[in-house]
Coordinates of C-alpha atoms in Angstrom, one line a residue:
Chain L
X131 CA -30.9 -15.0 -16.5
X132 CA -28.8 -18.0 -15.9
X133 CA -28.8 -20.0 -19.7
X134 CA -29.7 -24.0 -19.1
X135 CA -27.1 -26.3 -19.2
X136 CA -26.2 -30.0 -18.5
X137 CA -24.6 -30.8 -15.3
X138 CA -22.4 -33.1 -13.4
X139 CA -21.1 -34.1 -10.4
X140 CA -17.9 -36.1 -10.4
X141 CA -16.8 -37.5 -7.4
X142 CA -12.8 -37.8 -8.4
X143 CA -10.5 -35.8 -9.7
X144 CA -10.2 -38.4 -12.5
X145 CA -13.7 -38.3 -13.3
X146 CA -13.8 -34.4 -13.8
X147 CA -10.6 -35.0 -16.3
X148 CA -12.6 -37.2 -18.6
X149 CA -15.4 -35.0 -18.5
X150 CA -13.8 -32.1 -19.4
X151 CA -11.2 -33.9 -22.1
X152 CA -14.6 -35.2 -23.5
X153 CA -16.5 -31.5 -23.4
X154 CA -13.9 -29.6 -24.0
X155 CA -14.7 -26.0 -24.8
X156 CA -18.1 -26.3 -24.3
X157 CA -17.8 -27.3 -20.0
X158 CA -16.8 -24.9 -17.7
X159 CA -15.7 -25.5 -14.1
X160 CA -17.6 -24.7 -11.6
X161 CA -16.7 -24.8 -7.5
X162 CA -18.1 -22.5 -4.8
X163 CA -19.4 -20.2 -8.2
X164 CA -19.0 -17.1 -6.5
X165 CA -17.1 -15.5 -9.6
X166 CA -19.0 -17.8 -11.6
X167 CA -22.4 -16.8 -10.6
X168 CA -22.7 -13.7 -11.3
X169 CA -21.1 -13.9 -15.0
X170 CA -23.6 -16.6 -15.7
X171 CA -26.0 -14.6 -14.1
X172 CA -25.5 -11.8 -16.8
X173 CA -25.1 -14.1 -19.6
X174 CA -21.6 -13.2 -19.7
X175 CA -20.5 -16.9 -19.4
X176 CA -23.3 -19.6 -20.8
X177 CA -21.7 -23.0 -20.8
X178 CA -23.5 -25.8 -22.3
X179 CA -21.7 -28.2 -19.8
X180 CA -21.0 -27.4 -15.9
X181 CA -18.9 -29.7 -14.3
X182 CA -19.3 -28.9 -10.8
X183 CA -16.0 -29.7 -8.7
X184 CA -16.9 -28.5 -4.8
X185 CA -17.8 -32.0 -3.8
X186 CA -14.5 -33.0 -4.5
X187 CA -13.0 -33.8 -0.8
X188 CA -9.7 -35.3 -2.3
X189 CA -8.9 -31.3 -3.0
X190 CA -10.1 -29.6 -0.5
X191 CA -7.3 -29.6 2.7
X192 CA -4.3 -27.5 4.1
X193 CA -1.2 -29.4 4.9
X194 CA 1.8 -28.1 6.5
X195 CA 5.5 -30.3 6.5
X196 CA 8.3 -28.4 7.1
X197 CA 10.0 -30.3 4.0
X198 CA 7.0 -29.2 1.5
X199 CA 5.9 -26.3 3.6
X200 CA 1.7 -25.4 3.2
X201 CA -0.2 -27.2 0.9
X202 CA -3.3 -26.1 0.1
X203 CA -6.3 -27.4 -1.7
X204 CA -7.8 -26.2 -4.7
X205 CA -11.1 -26.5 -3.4
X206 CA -10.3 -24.9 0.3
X207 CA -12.6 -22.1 1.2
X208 CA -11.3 -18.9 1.7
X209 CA -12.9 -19.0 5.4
X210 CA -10.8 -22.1 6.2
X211 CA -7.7 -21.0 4.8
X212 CA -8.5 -17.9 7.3
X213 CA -9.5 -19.6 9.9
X214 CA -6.7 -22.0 10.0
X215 CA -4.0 -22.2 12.8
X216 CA -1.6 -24.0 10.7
X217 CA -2.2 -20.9 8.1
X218 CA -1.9 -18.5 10.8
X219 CA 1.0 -19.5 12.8
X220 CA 3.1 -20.1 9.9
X221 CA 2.0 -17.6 7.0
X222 CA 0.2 -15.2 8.6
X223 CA 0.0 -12.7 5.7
X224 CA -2.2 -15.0 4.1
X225 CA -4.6 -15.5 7.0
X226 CA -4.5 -11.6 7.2
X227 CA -5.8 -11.5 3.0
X228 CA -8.2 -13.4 3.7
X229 CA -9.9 -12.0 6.4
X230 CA -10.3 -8.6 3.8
X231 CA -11.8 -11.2 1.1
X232 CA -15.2 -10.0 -0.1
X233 CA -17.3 -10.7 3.4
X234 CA -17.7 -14.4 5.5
X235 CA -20.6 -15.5 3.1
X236 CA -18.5 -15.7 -0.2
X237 CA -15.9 -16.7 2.1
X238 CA -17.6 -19.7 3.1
X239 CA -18.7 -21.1 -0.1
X240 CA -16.1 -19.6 -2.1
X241 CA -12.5 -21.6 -2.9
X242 CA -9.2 -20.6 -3.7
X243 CA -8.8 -22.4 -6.3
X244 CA -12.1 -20.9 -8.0
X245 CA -10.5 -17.3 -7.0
X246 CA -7.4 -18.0 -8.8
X247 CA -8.6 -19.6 -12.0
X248 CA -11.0 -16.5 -12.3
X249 CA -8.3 -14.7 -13.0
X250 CA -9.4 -11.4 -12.3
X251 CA -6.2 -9.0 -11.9
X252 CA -8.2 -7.2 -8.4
X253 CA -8.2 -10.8 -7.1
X254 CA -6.6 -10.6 -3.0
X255 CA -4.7 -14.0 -3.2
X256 CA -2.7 -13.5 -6.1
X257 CA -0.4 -10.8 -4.8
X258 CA 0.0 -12.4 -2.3
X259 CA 0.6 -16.2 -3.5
X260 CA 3.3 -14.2 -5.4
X261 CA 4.9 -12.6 -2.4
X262 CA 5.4 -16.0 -1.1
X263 CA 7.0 -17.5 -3.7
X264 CA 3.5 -19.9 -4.5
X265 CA 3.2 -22.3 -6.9
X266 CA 0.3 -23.8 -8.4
X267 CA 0.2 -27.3 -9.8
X268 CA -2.4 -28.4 -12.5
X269 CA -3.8 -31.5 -13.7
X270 CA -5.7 -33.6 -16.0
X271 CA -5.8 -36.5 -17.9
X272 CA -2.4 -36.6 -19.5
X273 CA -0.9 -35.9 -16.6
X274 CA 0.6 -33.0 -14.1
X275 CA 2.2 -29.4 -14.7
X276 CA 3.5 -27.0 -11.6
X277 CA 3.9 -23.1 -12.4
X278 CA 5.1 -20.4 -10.5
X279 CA 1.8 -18.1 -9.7
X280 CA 2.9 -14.9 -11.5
X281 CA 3.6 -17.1 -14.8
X282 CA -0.1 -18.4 -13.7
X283 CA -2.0 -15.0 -15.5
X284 CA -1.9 -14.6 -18.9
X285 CA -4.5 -11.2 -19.3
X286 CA -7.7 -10.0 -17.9
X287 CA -9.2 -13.2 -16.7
X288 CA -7.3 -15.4 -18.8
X289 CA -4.8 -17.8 -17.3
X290 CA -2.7 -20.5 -18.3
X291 CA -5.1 -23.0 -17.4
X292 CA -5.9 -25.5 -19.7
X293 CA -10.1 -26.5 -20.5
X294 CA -9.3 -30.0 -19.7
X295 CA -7.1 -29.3 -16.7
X296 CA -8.3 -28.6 -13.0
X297 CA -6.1 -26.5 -10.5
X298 CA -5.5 -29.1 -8.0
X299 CA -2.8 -27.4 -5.6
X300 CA -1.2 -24.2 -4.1
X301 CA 2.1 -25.1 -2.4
X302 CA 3.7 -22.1 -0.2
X303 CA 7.4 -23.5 0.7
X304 CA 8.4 -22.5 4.7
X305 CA 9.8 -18.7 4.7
X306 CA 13.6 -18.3 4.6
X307 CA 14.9 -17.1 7.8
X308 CA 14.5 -13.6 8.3
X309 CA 11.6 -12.8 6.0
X310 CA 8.4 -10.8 6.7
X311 CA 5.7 -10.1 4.7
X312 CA 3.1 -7.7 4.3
X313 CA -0.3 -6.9 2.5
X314 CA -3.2 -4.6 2.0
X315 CA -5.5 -3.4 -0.4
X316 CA -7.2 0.0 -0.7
X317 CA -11.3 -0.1 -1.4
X318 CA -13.7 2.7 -0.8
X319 CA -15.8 0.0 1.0
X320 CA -14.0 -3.0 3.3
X321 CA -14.5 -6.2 1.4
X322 CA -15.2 -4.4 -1.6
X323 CA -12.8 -5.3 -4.9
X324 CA -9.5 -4.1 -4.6
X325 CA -8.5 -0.5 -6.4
X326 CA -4.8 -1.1 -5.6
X327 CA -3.3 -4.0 -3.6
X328 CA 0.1 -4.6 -2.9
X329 CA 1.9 -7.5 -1.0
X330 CA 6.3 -7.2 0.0
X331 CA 8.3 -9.8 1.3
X332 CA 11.5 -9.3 2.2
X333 CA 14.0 -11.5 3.0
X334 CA 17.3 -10.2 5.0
X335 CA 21.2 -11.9 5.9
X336 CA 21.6 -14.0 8.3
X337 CA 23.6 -11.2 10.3
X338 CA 19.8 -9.5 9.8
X339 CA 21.4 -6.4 7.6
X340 CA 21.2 -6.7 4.1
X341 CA 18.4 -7.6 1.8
X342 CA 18.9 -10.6 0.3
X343 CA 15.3 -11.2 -1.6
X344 CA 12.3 -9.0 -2.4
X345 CA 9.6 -9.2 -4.1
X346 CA 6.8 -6.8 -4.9
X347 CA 3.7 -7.7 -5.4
X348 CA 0.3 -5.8 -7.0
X349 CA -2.5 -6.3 -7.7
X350 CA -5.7 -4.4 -9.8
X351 CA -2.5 -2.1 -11.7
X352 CA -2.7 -4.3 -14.7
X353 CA -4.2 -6.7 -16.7
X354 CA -2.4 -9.2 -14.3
X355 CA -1.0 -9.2 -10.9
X356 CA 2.6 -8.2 -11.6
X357 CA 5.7 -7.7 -9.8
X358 CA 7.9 -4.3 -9.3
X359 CA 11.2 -5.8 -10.6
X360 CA 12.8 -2.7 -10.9
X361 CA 12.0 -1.6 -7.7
X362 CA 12.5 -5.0 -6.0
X363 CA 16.0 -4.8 -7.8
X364 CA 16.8 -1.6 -5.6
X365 CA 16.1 -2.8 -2.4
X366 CA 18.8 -6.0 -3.2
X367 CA 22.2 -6.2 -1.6
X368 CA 21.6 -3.5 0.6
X369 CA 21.0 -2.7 3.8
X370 CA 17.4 -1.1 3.3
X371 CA 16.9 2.6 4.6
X372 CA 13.6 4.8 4.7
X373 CA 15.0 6.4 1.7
X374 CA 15.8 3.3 -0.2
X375 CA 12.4 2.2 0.8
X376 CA 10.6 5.5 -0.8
X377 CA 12.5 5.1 -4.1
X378 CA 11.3 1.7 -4.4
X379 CA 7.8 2.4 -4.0
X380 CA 8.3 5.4 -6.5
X381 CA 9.8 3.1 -9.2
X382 CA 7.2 0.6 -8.3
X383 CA 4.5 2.9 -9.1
X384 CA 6.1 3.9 -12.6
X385 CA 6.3 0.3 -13.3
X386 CA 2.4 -0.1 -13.0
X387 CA 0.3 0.0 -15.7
X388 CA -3.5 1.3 -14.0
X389 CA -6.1 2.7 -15.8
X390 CA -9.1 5.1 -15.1
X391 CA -12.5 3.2 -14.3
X392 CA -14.9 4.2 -12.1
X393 CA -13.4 2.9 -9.1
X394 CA -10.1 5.8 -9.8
X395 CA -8.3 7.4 -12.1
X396 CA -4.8 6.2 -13.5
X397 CA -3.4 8.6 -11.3
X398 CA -4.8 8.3 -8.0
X399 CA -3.7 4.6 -8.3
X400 CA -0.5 5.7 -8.8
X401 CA -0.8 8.0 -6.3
X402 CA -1.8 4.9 -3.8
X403 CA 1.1 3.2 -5.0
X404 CA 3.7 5.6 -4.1
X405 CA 2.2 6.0 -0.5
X406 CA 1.0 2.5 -0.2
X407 CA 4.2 -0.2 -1.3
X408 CA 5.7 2.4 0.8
X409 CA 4.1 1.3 4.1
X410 CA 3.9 -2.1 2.8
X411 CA 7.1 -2.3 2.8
X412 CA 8.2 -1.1 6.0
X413 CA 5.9 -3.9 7.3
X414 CA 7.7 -6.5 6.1
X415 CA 10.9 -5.0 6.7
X416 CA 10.3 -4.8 10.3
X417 CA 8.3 -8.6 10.0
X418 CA 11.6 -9.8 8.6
X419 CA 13.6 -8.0 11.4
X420 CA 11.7 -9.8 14.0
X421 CA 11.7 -13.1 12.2
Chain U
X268 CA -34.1 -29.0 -19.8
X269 CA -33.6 -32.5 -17.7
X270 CA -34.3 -32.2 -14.3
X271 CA -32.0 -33.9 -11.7
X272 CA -32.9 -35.1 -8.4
X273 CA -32.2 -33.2 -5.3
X274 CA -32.7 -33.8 -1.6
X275 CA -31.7 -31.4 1.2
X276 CA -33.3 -30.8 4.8
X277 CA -34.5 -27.3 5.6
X278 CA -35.2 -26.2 9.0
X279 CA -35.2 -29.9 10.1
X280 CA -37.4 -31.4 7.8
X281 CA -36.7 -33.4 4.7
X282 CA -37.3 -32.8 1.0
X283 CA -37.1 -33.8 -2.6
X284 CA -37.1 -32.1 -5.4
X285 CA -36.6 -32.5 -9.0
X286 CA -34.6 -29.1 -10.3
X287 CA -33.5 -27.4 -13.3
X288 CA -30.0 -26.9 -12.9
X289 CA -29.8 -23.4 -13.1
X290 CA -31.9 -23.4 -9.9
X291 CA -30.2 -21.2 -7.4
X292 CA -31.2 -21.7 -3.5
X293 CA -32.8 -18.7 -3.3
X294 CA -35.1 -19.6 -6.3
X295 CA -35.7 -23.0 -4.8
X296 CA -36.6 -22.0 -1.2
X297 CA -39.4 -18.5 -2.5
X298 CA -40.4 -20.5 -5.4
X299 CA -41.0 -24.1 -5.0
X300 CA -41.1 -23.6 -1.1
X301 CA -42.9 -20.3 -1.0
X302 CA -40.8 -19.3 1.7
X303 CA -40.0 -15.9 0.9
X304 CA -38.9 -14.6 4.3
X305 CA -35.3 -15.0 2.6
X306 CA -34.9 -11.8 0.4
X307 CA -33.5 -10.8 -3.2
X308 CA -32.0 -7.3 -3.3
X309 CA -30.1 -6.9 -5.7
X310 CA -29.3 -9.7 -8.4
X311 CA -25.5 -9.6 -8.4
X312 CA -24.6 -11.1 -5.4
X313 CA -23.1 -7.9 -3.6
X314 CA -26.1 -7.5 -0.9
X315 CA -26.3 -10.6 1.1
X316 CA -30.1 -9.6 1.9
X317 CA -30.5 -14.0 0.5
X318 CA -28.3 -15.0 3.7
X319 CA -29.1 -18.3 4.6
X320 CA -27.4 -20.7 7.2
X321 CA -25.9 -23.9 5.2
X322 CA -24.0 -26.9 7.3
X323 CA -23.5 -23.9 10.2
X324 CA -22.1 -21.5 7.5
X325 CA -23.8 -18.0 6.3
X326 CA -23.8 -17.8 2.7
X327 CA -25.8 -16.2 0.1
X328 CA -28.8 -18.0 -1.5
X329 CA -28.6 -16.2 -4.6
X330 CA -24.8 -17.4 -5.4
X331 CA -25.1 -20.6 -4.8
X332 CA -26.5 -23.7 -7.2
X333 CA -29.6 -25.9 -5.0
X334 CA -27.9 -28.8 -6.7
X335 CA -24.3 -28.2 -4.8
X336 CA -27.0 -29.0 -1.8
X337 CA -27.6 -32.5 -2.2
X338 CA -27.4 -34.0 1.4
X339 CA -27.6 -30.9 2.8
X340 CA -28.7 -29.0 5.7
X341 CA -30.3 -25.6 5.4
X342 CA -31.9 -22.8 7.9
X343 CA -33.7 -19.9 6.9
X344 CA -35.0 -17.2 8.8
X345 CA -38.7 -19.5 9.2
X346 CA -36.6 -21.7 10.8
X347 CA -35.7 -19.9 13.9
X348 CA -38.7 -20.0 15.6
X349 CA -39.5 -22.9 18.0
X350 CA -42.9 -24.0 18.8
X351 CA -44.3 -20.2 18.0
X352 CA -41.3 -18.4 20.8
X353 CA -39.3 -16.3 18.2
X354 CA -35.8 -16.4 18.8
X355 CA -33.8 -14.7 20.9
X356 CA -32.0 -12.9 18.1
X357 CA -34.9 -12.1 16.6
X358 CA -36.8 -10.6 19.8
X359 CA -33.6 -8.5 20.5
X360 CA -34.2 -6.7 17.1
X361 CA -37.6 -6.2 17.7
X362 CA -36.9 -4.8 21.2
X363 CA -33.5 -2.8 19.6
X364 CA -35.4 -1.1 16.9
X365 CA -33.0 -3.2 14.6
X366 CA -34.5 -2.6 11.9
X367 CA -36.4 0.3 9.7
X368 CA -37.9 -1.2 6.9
X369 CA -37.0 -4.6 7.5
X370 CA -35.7 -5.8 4.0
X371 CA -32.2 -6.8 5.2
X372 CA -33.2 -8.3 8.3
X373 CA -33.6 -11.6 7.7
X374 CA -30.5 -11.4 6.3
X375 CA -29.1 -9.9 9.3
X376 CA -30.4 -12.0 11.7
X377 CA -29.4 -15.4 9.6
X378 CA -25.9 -13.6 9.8
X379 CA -25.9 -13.1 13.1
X380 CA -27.0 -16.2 13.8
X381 CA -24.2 -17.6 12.4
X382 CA -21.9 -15.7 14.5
X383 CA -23.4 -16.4 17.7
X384 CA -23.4 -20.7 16.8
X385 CA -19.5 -20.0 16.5
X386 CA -18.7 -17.6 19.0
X387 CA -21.3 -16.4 21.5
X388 CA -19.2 -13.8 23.1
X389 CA -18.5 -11.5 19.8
X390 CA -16.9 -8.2 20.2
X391 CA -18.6 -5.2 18.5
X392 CA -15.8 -5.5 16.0
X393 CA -16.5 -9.1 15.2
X394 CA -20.6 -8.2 15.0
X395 CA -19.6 -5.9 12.5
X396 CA -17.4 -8.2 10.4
X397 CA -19.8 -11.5 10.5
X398 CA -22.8 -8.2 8.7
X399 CA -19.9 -7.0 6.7
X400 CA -21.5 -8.1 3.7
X401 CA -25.1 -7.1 4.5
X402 CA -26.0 -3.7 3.1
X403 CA -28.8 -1.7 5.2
X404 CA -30.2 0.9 2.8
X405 CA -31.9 2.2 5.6
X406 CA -28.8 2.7 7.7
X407 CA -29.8 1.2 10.9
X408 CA -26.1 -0.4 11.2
X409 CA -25.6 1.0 14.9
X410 CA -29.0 -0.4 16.1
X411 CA -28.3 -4.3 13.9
X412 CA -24.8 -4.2 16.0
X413 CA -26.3 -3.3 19.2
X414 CA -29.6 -6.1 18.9
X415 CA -27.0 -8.5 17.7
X416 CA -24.8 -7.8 21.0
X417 CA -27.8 -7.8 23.3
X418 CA -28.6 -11.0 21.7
X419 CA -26.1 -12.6 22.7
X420 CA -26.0 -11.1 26.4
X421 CA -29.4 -13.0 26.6
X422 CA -28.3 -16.0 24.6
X423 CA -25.9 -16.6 27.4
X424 CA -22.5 -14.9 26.8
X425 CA -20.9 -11.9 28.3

């Protein structure tokens, strides 16, 4: 049962600021509540204040310049972010997540933004908002803060967001030349929460050989979306080969840290891992090839 | 608890209401509406059985505050039939055996629904995605997919 609480509707940005600078740890956010929900739902989560943000249209768009490259909304849906030509002609891999998001109704309601502050490590976007080098900005009344999204989760839905601070931005800068990226996520059941996900972009010369940048992403492998350092570090300054690409995805896999639940055991995830940033990253080795 | 005002149209015709916050859409349309055609099956959001039609979009009744409605426009599954004639979606399922028990379908069909406003020539892949989230504990999946596609055969597509 959902516990009362008071509850407002600020128009502005500015408005939600003062109301939670003057709640403080007593308001919670709320947007398209399809995290939310079901917390509050269980009693998990029983604000005294909800500020409710979705009918905030200053923060809900996706821009694309090719000085800033795609800025997104905090407040976009997952279904327009999906459904978006700009999103899909330029960052395709995105497009692709989000069509594998939970199924069109939480889509439709559900925001970004709300996804990310959740901060639950089997979220879809994160992986791949780290893939892409994303950055998140943040704001309240004292002013503005940007963060790279990896930096973003702090532990198992905990992030770096502040209680008077709303997530007002996900900027994606335009893809180097010669980069492809890749995603996908393993569930028993399409749509279902992630058991492993994994997102790899690489980035290769100009004379299209060696690797020049990669980054690899995963998700639901620890208490936060992490990268593979390690086994991003192999695949730099080289010119990558199937058996370079294996190593990686071994290394990757040691570097996660899963557990057993009753999705999987420790091990299968691992297991997923080693076959998985494998394919992965074959993807966007031949995405970046083509690019 | 203080009540705040609300005012939404479903299935064309305007209302007001003074909620509780807490008041989910589901809770507002089977309990002050009494129209229970829209289902509850499972409390946690992972059924979509609640599917409603919102500004054109499907989403789940249970998930979502009434008071995020203000303004709004709303369709439930009463609201597809015209002047007595049941819908064309809805007469496909009767005719496809699209259903067994019939718990999900109103769910189904407000899903479908959806998909046919937007795109009225689906493939059986896209039928499938736009139900995705709409468990049949009956199984009848292959019959849904098939009364949806006949649907829109009839609606005019194809």
């Amino acid at each position: 049962m959902i516990r009362d609480f008071e509850y407002f509707t600020p128009r502005t940005a500015e408005e939600a600021f003062a109301l939670l600078s003057h709640y403080g740890d007593e308001s919670k956010v709320i947007a398209g509540g399809q995290s939310l929900l079901i917390l509050m739902r269980q009693g998990l989560v029983a604000p005294k204040y909800l500020v409710d943000i979705k009918g905030i249209s200053s923060l809900d768009y996706i821009n694309f310049d090719m000085k800033e490259g795609l800025r997104i909304g905090a407040l976009a849906s997952h279904r327009a972010i999906e459904t978006s030509r700009v999103v899909r002609n330029g960052f395709g891999v995105l497009a692709e997540m989000e069509q594998r998001l939970a199924s069109v109704q939480t889509r439709n309601w559900g925001t970004i933004g709300g996804n990310l502050c959740h901060g639950d490590p089997t979220g879809d976007p994160a992986p791949v908002l780290i893939a892409l080098r994303g950055e998140l900005k943040m704001a309240s009344l004292i002013g503005e803060r940007t963060m790279v999204v990896e930096d973003f989760f702090k532990n198992y839905f905990e992030t770096a967001l502040r209680n008077d601070e709303l997530l007002t931005e996900i900027k994606v800068p335009s893809p180097l030349p010669h980069t492809g990226t890749a995603f996908t996520k393993f569930s028993l059941i399409v749509g279902d929460y992630a058991i492993v996900s994994i997102a790899v972009s690489i980035t290769l010369n100009s004379n299209g050989g060696e690797c020049c940048d990669a980054r690899i992403a995963l998700g639901s492998v620890a208490p936060v979306p992490m990268r593979a350092k390690q086994a991003e570090n192999l695949l730099l300054g080289k010119e990558i080969t199937d058996n370079i690409i294996e190593d990686a995805a071994q290394i990757a896999s040691r570097e996660a840290e899963p557990i057993t639940d009753t999705q999987a055991s420790e091990e299968y995830r691992r297991e997923l891992l080693r076959v998985l940033v494998r394919r992965v990253a074959n993807d966007a080795l031949q995405r970046a090839k083509k690019a | 608890m203080q009540l705040k005002e609300l005012k939404l149209t479903i299935n064309g015709r305007p209302y007001n209401f003074d909620v509780e916050p807490k008041t989910t859409l589901v809770e507002l349309l089977r309990g002050n509406l009494g129209l229970t055609g829209t289902k509850t099956g499972c409390s946690d959001g992972s059924c979509s059985a609640c599917t409603v039609i919102v500004e054109g979009k499907a989403v789940k009744s249970c998930s979502i505050l009434a008071l995020q409605l203000n303004g709004k426009n709303v369709l439930t599954i009463e609201g597809l039939e015209h002047e007595g004639k049941l819908h064309p979606i809805q007469e496909s399922f009767i005719e496809g055996h699209g259903m067994q028990c019939g718990y999900c379908t109103p769910g189904m069909i407000m899903s479908a629904k959806a998909l046919l406003e937007e795109n009225l020539n689906p493939t059986e892949q896209e039928v499938r995605e736009a139900i995705l989230g709409n468990l049949c504990r009956c199984g009848t999946y292959p019959k849904i997919v098939r009364s949806i596609l006949a649907a829109a055969k009839e609606m005019g597509g194809m």
